[in-house]
Amino acid sequence: MAITRLPLIAGNWKMNGVKKHANKLAGSLAKRFRNQKKQKFEMLICPPAPLIGPVVEAVRGTGIAVGSQDCHFENAGAYTGEMSAELLKSMECKYVILGHSERRTLNKETDAVILNKATTAHKVGLRTIICIGETLKQREAGRTKSVNRKQLINSLPHQATAKNTVIAYEPVWAIGTGKVASPDQAQDMHQMIRAELYKLVGPAEADEMRIVYGGSMNPINARELLALPDVDGGLIGGASLIVKDFWSIGQAV
Ligand code: PEP
């Protein structure tokens, strides 16, 4: 049977933008998405948490999905400043990004924490985008595959399926640096991740599960990366804040 993986083009706005930008950016994307003849990809916007509501309204009825950049592993309780997966689901979020390298580094998130968060998110019906990736030091030490394999094995819940999980391969040295993985480097890693998924979730789910690339993707390098056999979309930071650039990446699918 033919494998159909609808590419996912996901924008991670990180801690950027205020309400008026959110309305403008999401509103412009909504107009373009609504006017396209054929949907060749799924579009996702992950704004800062307080902008989730306004972005949901701006894209309502277009098919563009909205997601969060994180969630807590508990559904409620004394966790000042945190957001539960249940709350995000009630705000009409469809996805949650987990284990972004900035959270792994700045918030000391471990694979065990990410696993817990992903398990809770799946329980309430959120889809997870689980990020993995090596640092430059790890790559130069020849540890790229072992680091990514370990992060994948330890962060992926047992109940992960192609429907509720997307893997994002994001080499840390490529995030926000303008240095992008070469097509060979990206395909090599995505192929390795899929091979690992065969063992973790079984061949049927692994064949259908999307593995997206993240790290300085832009309208110039997107076409080559998105054409790779195991690259099923992109997780995009900087370029997702510019309508024209984010849209061009989608058109490169
Ligand atoms: C990211 O934050 O996940 C990311 C890939 O950022 P950038 O596209 O800016 O490198």
Tab-separated table of N, CA, C and O in Angstrom, residues 26-107:
chain	number	residue	atom	x	y	z
A	26	ALA	N	-1.203	35.756	11.502
A	26	ALA	CA	-2.090	34.598	11.368
A	26	ALA	C	-3.202	34.905	10.368
A	26	ALA	O	-3.602	34.037	9.577
A	27	GLY	N	-3.689	36.152	10.379
A	27	GLY	CA	-4.758	36.545	9.453
A	27	GLY	C	-4.291	36.442	8.004
A	27	GLY	O	-5.021	35.946	7.139
A	28	SER	N	-3.066	36.889	7.708
A	28	SER	CA	-2.548	36.819	6.326
A	28	SER	C	-2.357	35.375	5.896
A	28	SER	O	-2.646	35.008	4.752
A	29	LEU	N	-1.864	34.551	6.813
A	29	LEU	CA	-1.677	33.131	6.465
A	29	LEU	C	-3.033	32.472	6.217
A	29	LEU	O	-3.182	31.664	5.294
A	30	ALA	N	-4.013	32.847	7.046
A	30	ALA	CA	-5.358	32.272	6.906
A	30	ALA	C	-5.911	32.570	5.520
A	30	ALA	O	-6.468	31.691	4.857
A	31	LYS	N	-5.716	33.829	5.057
A	31	LYS	CA	-6.242	34.219	3.746
A	31	LYS	C	-5.578	33.384	2.641
A	31	LYS	O	-6.247	32.848	1.768
A	32	ARG	N	-4.257	33.245	2.730
A	32	ARG	CA	-3.540	32.482	1.696
A	32	ARG	C	-3.936	31.013	1.723
A	32	ARG	O	-4.132	30.391	0.686
A	33	PHE	N	-4.051	30.475	2.921
A	33	PHE	CA	-4.354	29.043	3.052
A	33	PHE	C	-5.751	28.748	2.504
A	33	PHE	O	-5.973	27.760	1.818
A	34	ARG	N	-6.682	29.669	2.825
A	34	ARG	CA	-8.069	29.481	2.387
A	34	ARG	C	-8.178	29.549	0.862
A	34	ARG	O	-8.962	28.847	0.256
A	35	ASN	N	-7.349	30.406	0.241
A	35	ASN	CA	-7.461	30.634	-1.203
A	35	ASN	C	-6.721	29.618	-2.059
A	35	ASN	O	-6.823	29.660	-3.276
A	36	GLN	N	-5.943	28.722	-1.442
A	36	GLN	CA	-5.194	27.787	-2.281
A	36	GLN	C	-6.132	26.741	-2.872
A	36	GLN	O	-7.156	26.383	-2.293
A	37	LYS	N	-5.754	26.286	-4.077
A	37	LYS	CA	-6.650	25.371	-4.800
A	37	LYS	C	-6.638	23.977	-4.181
A	37	LYS	O	-7.659	23.363	-3.971
A	38	LYS	N	-5.435	23.501	-3.874
A	38	LYS	CA	-5.315	22.128	-3.381
A	38	LYS	C	-4.447	22.148	-2.124
A	38	LYS	O	-3.400	22.809	-2.120
A	39	GLN	N	-4.862	21.458	-1.080
A	39	GLN	CA	-4.048	21.447	0.142
A	39	GLN	C	-2.940	20.413	0.018
A	39	GLN	O	-3.187	19.213	0.082
A	40	LYS	N	-1.701	20.919	-0.173
A	40	LYS	CA	-0.573	20.000	-0.361
A	40	LYS	C	0.153	19.739	0.958
A	40	LYS	O	1.061	18.924	1.014
A	41	PHE	N	-0.204	20.494	1.986
A	41	PHE	CA	0.502	20.343	3.261
A	41	PHE	C	-0.420	20.791	4.398
A	41	PHE	O	-1.416	21.481	4.168
A	42	GLU	N	-0.059	20.373	5.598
A	42	GLU	CA	-0.791	20.823	6.781
A	42	GLU	C	-0.010	21.993	7.376
A	42	GLU	O	1.218	21.915	7.499
A	43	MET	N	-0.705	23.059	7.707
A	43	MET	CA	-0.014	24.199	8.314
A	43	MET	C	-0.357	24.280	9.798
A	43	MET	O	-1.505	24.087	10.201
A	44	LEU	N	0.677	24.577	10.594
A	44	LEU	CA	0.508	24.681	12.042
A	44	LEU	C	1.205	25.947	12.534
A	44	LEU	O	2.329	26.239	12.113
A	45	ILE	N	0.538	26.660	13.424
A	45	ILE	CA	1.147	27.849	14.044
A	45	ILE	C	1.227	27.612	15.550
A	45	ILE	O	0.221	27.284	16.187
A	46	CYS	N	2.417	27.792	16.115
A	46	CYS	CA	2.607	27.652	17.568
A	46	CYS	C	3.067	29.003	18.134
A	46	CYS	O	4.275	29.285	18.185
A	47	PRO	N	2.120	29.828	18.540
A	47	PRO	CA	2.480	31.148	19.060
A	47	PRO	C	2.797	31.072	20.553
A	47	PRO	O	2.572	30.036	21.184
A	48	PRO	N	3.270	32.170	21.145
A	48	PRO	CA	3.403	32.191	22.609
A	48	PRO	C	2.023	31.956	23.239
A	48	PRO	O	0.998	32.348	22.660
A	49	ALA	N	1.995	31.334	24.419
A	49	ALA	CA	0.729	30.877	25.016
A	49	ALA	C	-0.404	31.915	25.047
A	49	ALA	O	-1.529	31.602	24.660
A	50	PRO	N	-0.148	33.173	25.465
A	50	PRO	CA	-1.293	34.103	25.536
A	50	PRO	C	-1.870	34.455	24.167
A	50	PRO	O	-2.972	34.996	24.090
A	51	LEU	N	-1.154	34.144	23.101
A	51	LEU	CA	-1.650	34.460	21.755
A	51	LEU	C	-2.378	33.277	21.118
A	51	LEU	O	-2.844	33.364	19.984
A	52	ILE	N	-2.487	32.176	21.843
A	52	ILE	CA	-3.162	31.000	21.277
A	52	ILE	C	-4.623	31.339	20.930
A	52	ILE	O	-5.085	31.053	19.827
A	53	GLY	N	-5.318	31.979	21.872
A	53	GLY	CA	-6.734	32.332	21.646
A	53	GLY	C	-6.902	33.209	20.409
A	53	GLY	O	-7.663	32.865	19.490
A	54	PRO	N	-6.202	34.357	20.343
A	54	PRO	CA	-6.321	35.213	19.156
A	54	PRO	C	-5.951	34.499	17.843
A	54	PRO	O	-6.604	34.702	16.821
A	55	VAL	N	-4.942	33.644	17.881
A	55	VAL	CA	-4.551	32.949	16.641
A	55	VAL	C	-5.632	31.932	16.249
A	55	VAL	O	-5.989	31.810	15.076
A	56	VAL	N	-6.193	31.249	17.235
A	56	VAL	CA	-7.294	30.305	16.941
A	56	VAL	C	-8.418	31.057	16.223
A	56	VAL	O	-8.961	30.577	15.219
A	57	GLU	N	-8.745	32.242	16.713
A	57	GLU	CA	-9.835	33.017	16.086
A	57	GLU	C	-9.440	33.456	14.675
A	57	GLU	O	-10.252	33.404	13.756
A	58	ALA	N	-8.182	33.890	14.522
A	58	ALA	CA	-7.741	34.405	13.220
A	58	ALA	C	-7.742	33.332	12.132
A	58	ALA	O	-7.921	33.647	10.958
A	59	VAL	N	-7.544	32.072	12.512
A	59	VAL	CA	-7.454	31.014	11.486
A	59	VAL	C	-8.706	30.129	11.452
A	59	VAL	O	-8.753	29.161	10.685
A	60	ARG	N	-9.701	30.478	12.272
A	60	ARG	CA	-10.895	29.624	12.372
A	60	ARG	C	-11.501	29.339	10.993
A	60	ARG	O	-11.636	30.236	10.168
A	61	GLY	N	-11.805	28.095	10.750
A	61	GLY	CA	-12.491	27.711	9.510
A	61	GLY	C	-11.562	27.530	8.311
A	61	GLY	O	-12.024	27.214	7.217
A	62	THR	N	-10.254	27.713	8.506
A	62	THR	CA	-9.333	27.607	7.364
A	62	THR	C	-8.674	26.235	7.263
A	62	THR	O	-8.157	25.878	6.218
A	63	GLY	N	-8.619	25.515	8.349
A	63	GLY	CA	-7.892	24.241	8.358
A	63	GLY	C	-6.487	24.393	8.922
A	63	GLY	O	-5.786	23.408	9.128
A	64	ILE	N	-6.040	25.630	9.177
A	64	ILE	CA	-4.725	25.820	9.807
A	64	ILE	C	-4.855	25.392	11.268
A	64	ILE	O	-5.805	25.781	11.963
A	65	ALA	N	-3.889	24.600	11.724
A	65	ALA	CA	-3.928	24.128	13.114
A	65	ALA	C	-3.117	25.071	14.004
A	65	ALA	O	-2.210	25.773	13.537
A	66	VAL	N	-3.479	25.065	15.289
A	66	VAL	CA	-2.764	25.891	16.266
A	66	VAL	C	-2.186	24.963	17.334
A	66	VAL	O	-2.817	23.965	17.705
A	67	GLY	N	-0.988	25.294	17.789
A	67	GLY	CA	-0.359	24.452	18.802
A	67	GLY	C	0.338	25.284	19.857
A	67	GLY	O	0.486	26.502	19.731
A	68	SER	N	0.773	24.581	20.894
A	68	SER	CA	1.489	25.225	21.989
A	68	SER	C	2.976	24.863	21.895
A	68	SER	O	3.344	23.872	21.265
A	69	GLN	N	3.793	25.651	22.534
A	69	GLN	CA	5.246	25.383	22.510
A	69	GLN	C	5.691	24.497	23.671
A	69	GLN	O	6.860	24.127	23.765
A	70	ASP	N	4.732	24.165	24.549
A	70	ASP	CA	5.058	23.327	25.712
A	70	ASP	C	3.764	23.007	26.463
A	70	ASP	O	2.725	23.608	26.192
A	71	CYS	N	3.815	22.077	27.393
A	71	CYS	CA	2.720	21.877	28.343
A	71	CYS	C	3.317	21.234	29.596
A	71	CYS	O	4.473	20.806	29.596
A	72	HIS	N	2.502	21.178	30.660
A	72	HIS	CA	2.961	20.517	31.887
A	72	HIS	C	2.572	19.046	31.831
A	72	HIS	O	1.743	18.650	31.017
A	73	PHE	N	3.181	18.234	32.707
A	73	PHE	CA	2.815	16.805	32.703
A	73	PHE	C	1.645	16.493	33.626
A	73	PHE	O	1.092	15.407	33.577
A	74	GLU	N	1.281	17.471	34.492
A	74	GLU	CA	0.092	17.273	35.331
A	74	GLU	C	-1.076	18.012	34.693
A	74	GLU	O	-0.880	19.003	33.990
A	75	ASN	N	-2.286	17.578	35.005
A	75	ASN	CA	-3.443	18.243	34.407
A	75	ASN	C	-3.950	19.433	35.200
A	75	ASN	O	-4.728	20.241	34.686
A	76	ALA	N	-3.540	19.538	36.458
A	76	ALA	CA	-3.947	20.680	37.280
A	76	ALA	C	-3.095	20.664	38.543
A	76	ALA	O	-2.438	19.668	38.840
A	77	GLY	N	-3.094	21.769	39.252
A	77	GLY	CA	-2.392	21.765	40.534
A	77	GLY	C	-1.612	23.031	40.779
A	77	GLY	O	-1.723	24.013	40.039
A	78	ALA	N	-0.814	22.994	41.844
A	78	ALA	CA	-0.057	24.171	42.272
A	78	ALA	C	1.245	24.265	41.474
A	78	ALA	O	2.324	23.896	41.950
A	79	TYR	N	1.139	24.713	40.246
A	79	TYR	CA	2.302	24.862	39.354
A	79	TYR	C	2.237	26.246	38.716
A	79	TYR	O	1.807	26.406	37.565
A	80	THR	N	2.606	27.237	39.494
A	80	THR	CA	2.469	28.625	39.055
A	80	THR	C	3.192	28.864	37.728
A	80	THR	O	4.351	28.488	37.569
A	81	GLY	N	2.459	29.482	36.814
A	81	GLY	CA	3.058	29.853	35.527
A	81	GLY	C	3.013	28.755	34.486
A	81	GLY	O	3.426	28.981	33.345
A	82	GLU	N	2.528	27.579	34.851
A	82	GLU	CA	2.522	26.458	33.894
A	82	GLU	C	1.177	26.329	33.179
A	82	GLU	O	0.190	26.934	33.589
A	83	MET	N	1.150	25.513	32.133
A	83	MET	CA	-0.088	25.289	31.365
A	83	MET	C	-0.322	23.795	31.222
A	83	MET	O	0.614	23.068	30.860
A	84	SER	N	-1.554	23.367	31.467
A	84	SER	CA	-1.819	21.935	31.325
A	84	SER	C	-2.220	21.598	29.891
A	84	SER	O	-2.730	22.451	29.150
A	85	ALA	N	-2.008	20.342	29.558
A	85	ALA	CA	-2.403	19.852	28.233
A	85	ALA	C	-3.922	19.954	28.077
A	85	ALA	O	-4.432	20.279	27.004
A	86	GLU	N	-4.616	19.689	29.180
A	86	GLU	CA	-6.083	19.759	29.165
A	86	GLU	C	-6.560	21.180	28.830
A	86	GLU	O	-7.484	21.380	28.047
A	87	LEU	N	-5.898	22.171	29.438
A	87	LEU	CA	-6.241	23.569	29.163
A	87	LEU	C	-5.995	23.878	27.680
A	87	LEU	O	-6.841	24.484	27.005
A	88	LEU	N	-4.845	23.441	27.176
A	88	LEU	CA	-4.507	23.725	25.769
A	88	LEU	C	-5.527	23.095	24.832
A	88	LEU	O	-5.956	23.701	23.854
A	89	LYS	N	-5.925	21.882	25.164
A	89	LYS	CA	-6.935	21.203	24.350
A	89	LYS	C	-8.243	22.015	24.369
A	89	LYS	O	-8.883	22.203	23.331
A	90	SER	N	-8.598	22.523	25.550
A	90	SER	CA	-9.849	23.297	25.657
A	90	SER	C	-9.753	24.629	24.908
A	90	SER	O	-10.762	25.213	24.549
A	91	MET	N	-8.517	25.091	24.671
A	91	MET	CA	-8.320	26.331	23.902
A	91	MET	C	-8.263	26.046	22.395
A	91	MET	O	-7.910	26.910	21.613
A	92	GLU	N	-8.544	24.796	22.033
A	92	GLU	CA	-8.594	24.346	20.635
A	92	GLU	C	-7.209	24.149	20.012
A	92	GLU	O	-7.045	24.236	18.800
A	93	CYS	N	-6.217	23.928	20.853
A	93	CYS	CA	-4.907	23.540	20.327
A	93	CYS	C	-5.014	22.116	19.806
A	93	CYS	O	-5.709	21.281	20.394
A	94	LYS	N	-4.285	21.849	18.727
A	94	LYS	CA	-4.284	20.487	18.176
A	94	LYS	C	-2.952	19.800	18.498
A	94	LYS	O	-2.883	18.586	18.643
A	95	TYR	N	-1.900	20.602	18.564
A	95	TYR	CA	-0.541	20.064	18.748
A	95	TYR	C	0.154	20.714	19.939
A	95	TYR	O	-0.198	21.832	20.340
A	96	VAL	N	1.172	20.038	20.428
A	96	VAL	CA	2.089	20.663	21.387
A	96	VAL	C	3.518	20.236	21.033
A	96	VAL	O	3.773	19.069	20.750
A	97	ILE	N	4.405	21.239	20.982
A	97	ILE	CA	5.831	20.954	20.752
A	97	ILE	C	6.424	20.550	22.101
A	97	ILE	O	6.206	21.243	23.105
A	98	LEU	N	7.183	19.468	22.130
A	98	LEU	CA	7.809	19.040	23.388
A	98	LEU	C	9.293	18.759	23.169
A	98	LEU	O	9.689	18.234	22.124
A	99	GLY	N	10.092	19.141	24.145
A	99	GLY	CA	11.518	18.828	24.097
A	99	GLY	C	12.307	19.675	23.124
A	99	GLY	O	13.369	19.248	22.648
A	100	HIS	N	11.802	20.879	22.818
A	100	HIS	CA	12.598	21.771	21.970
A	100	HIS	C	13.959	21.974	22.638
A	100	HIS	O	14.051	22.037	23.864
A	101	SER	N	14.998	22.106	21.847
A	101	SER	CA	16.351	22.171	22.434
A	101	SER	C	16.498	23.363	23.380
A	101	SER	O	17.281	23.300	24.330
A	102	GLU	N	15.744	24.438	23.091
A	102	GLU	CA	15.837	25.588	24.010
A	102	GLU	C	15.275	25.221	25.383
A	102	GLU	O	15.774	25.669	26.405
A	103	ARG	N	14.242	24.398	25.405
A	103	ARG	CA	13.697	23.964	26.698
A	103	ARG	C	14.597	22.902	27.342
A	103	ARG	O	14.778	22.883	28.548
A	104	ARG	N	15.152	22.045	26.511
A	104	ARG	CA	16.079	21.041	27.074
A	104	ARG	C	17.256	21.750	27.738
A	104	ARG	O	17.705	21.370	28.811
A	105	THR	N	17.746	22.829	27.100
A	105	THR	CA	18.926	23.510	27.630
A	105	THR	C	18.558	24.505	28.725
A	105	THR	O	19.065	24.424	29.845
A	106	LEU	N	17.654	25.439	28.411
A	106	LEU	CA	17.379	26.534	29.350
A	106	LEU	C	16.529	26.098	30.531
A	106	LEU	O	16.631	26.657	31.613
A	107	ASN	N	15.649	25.126	30.323
A	107	ASN	CA	14.764	24.675	31.402
A	107	ASN	C	15.158	23.304	31.929
A	107	ASN	O	14.408	22.693	32.685
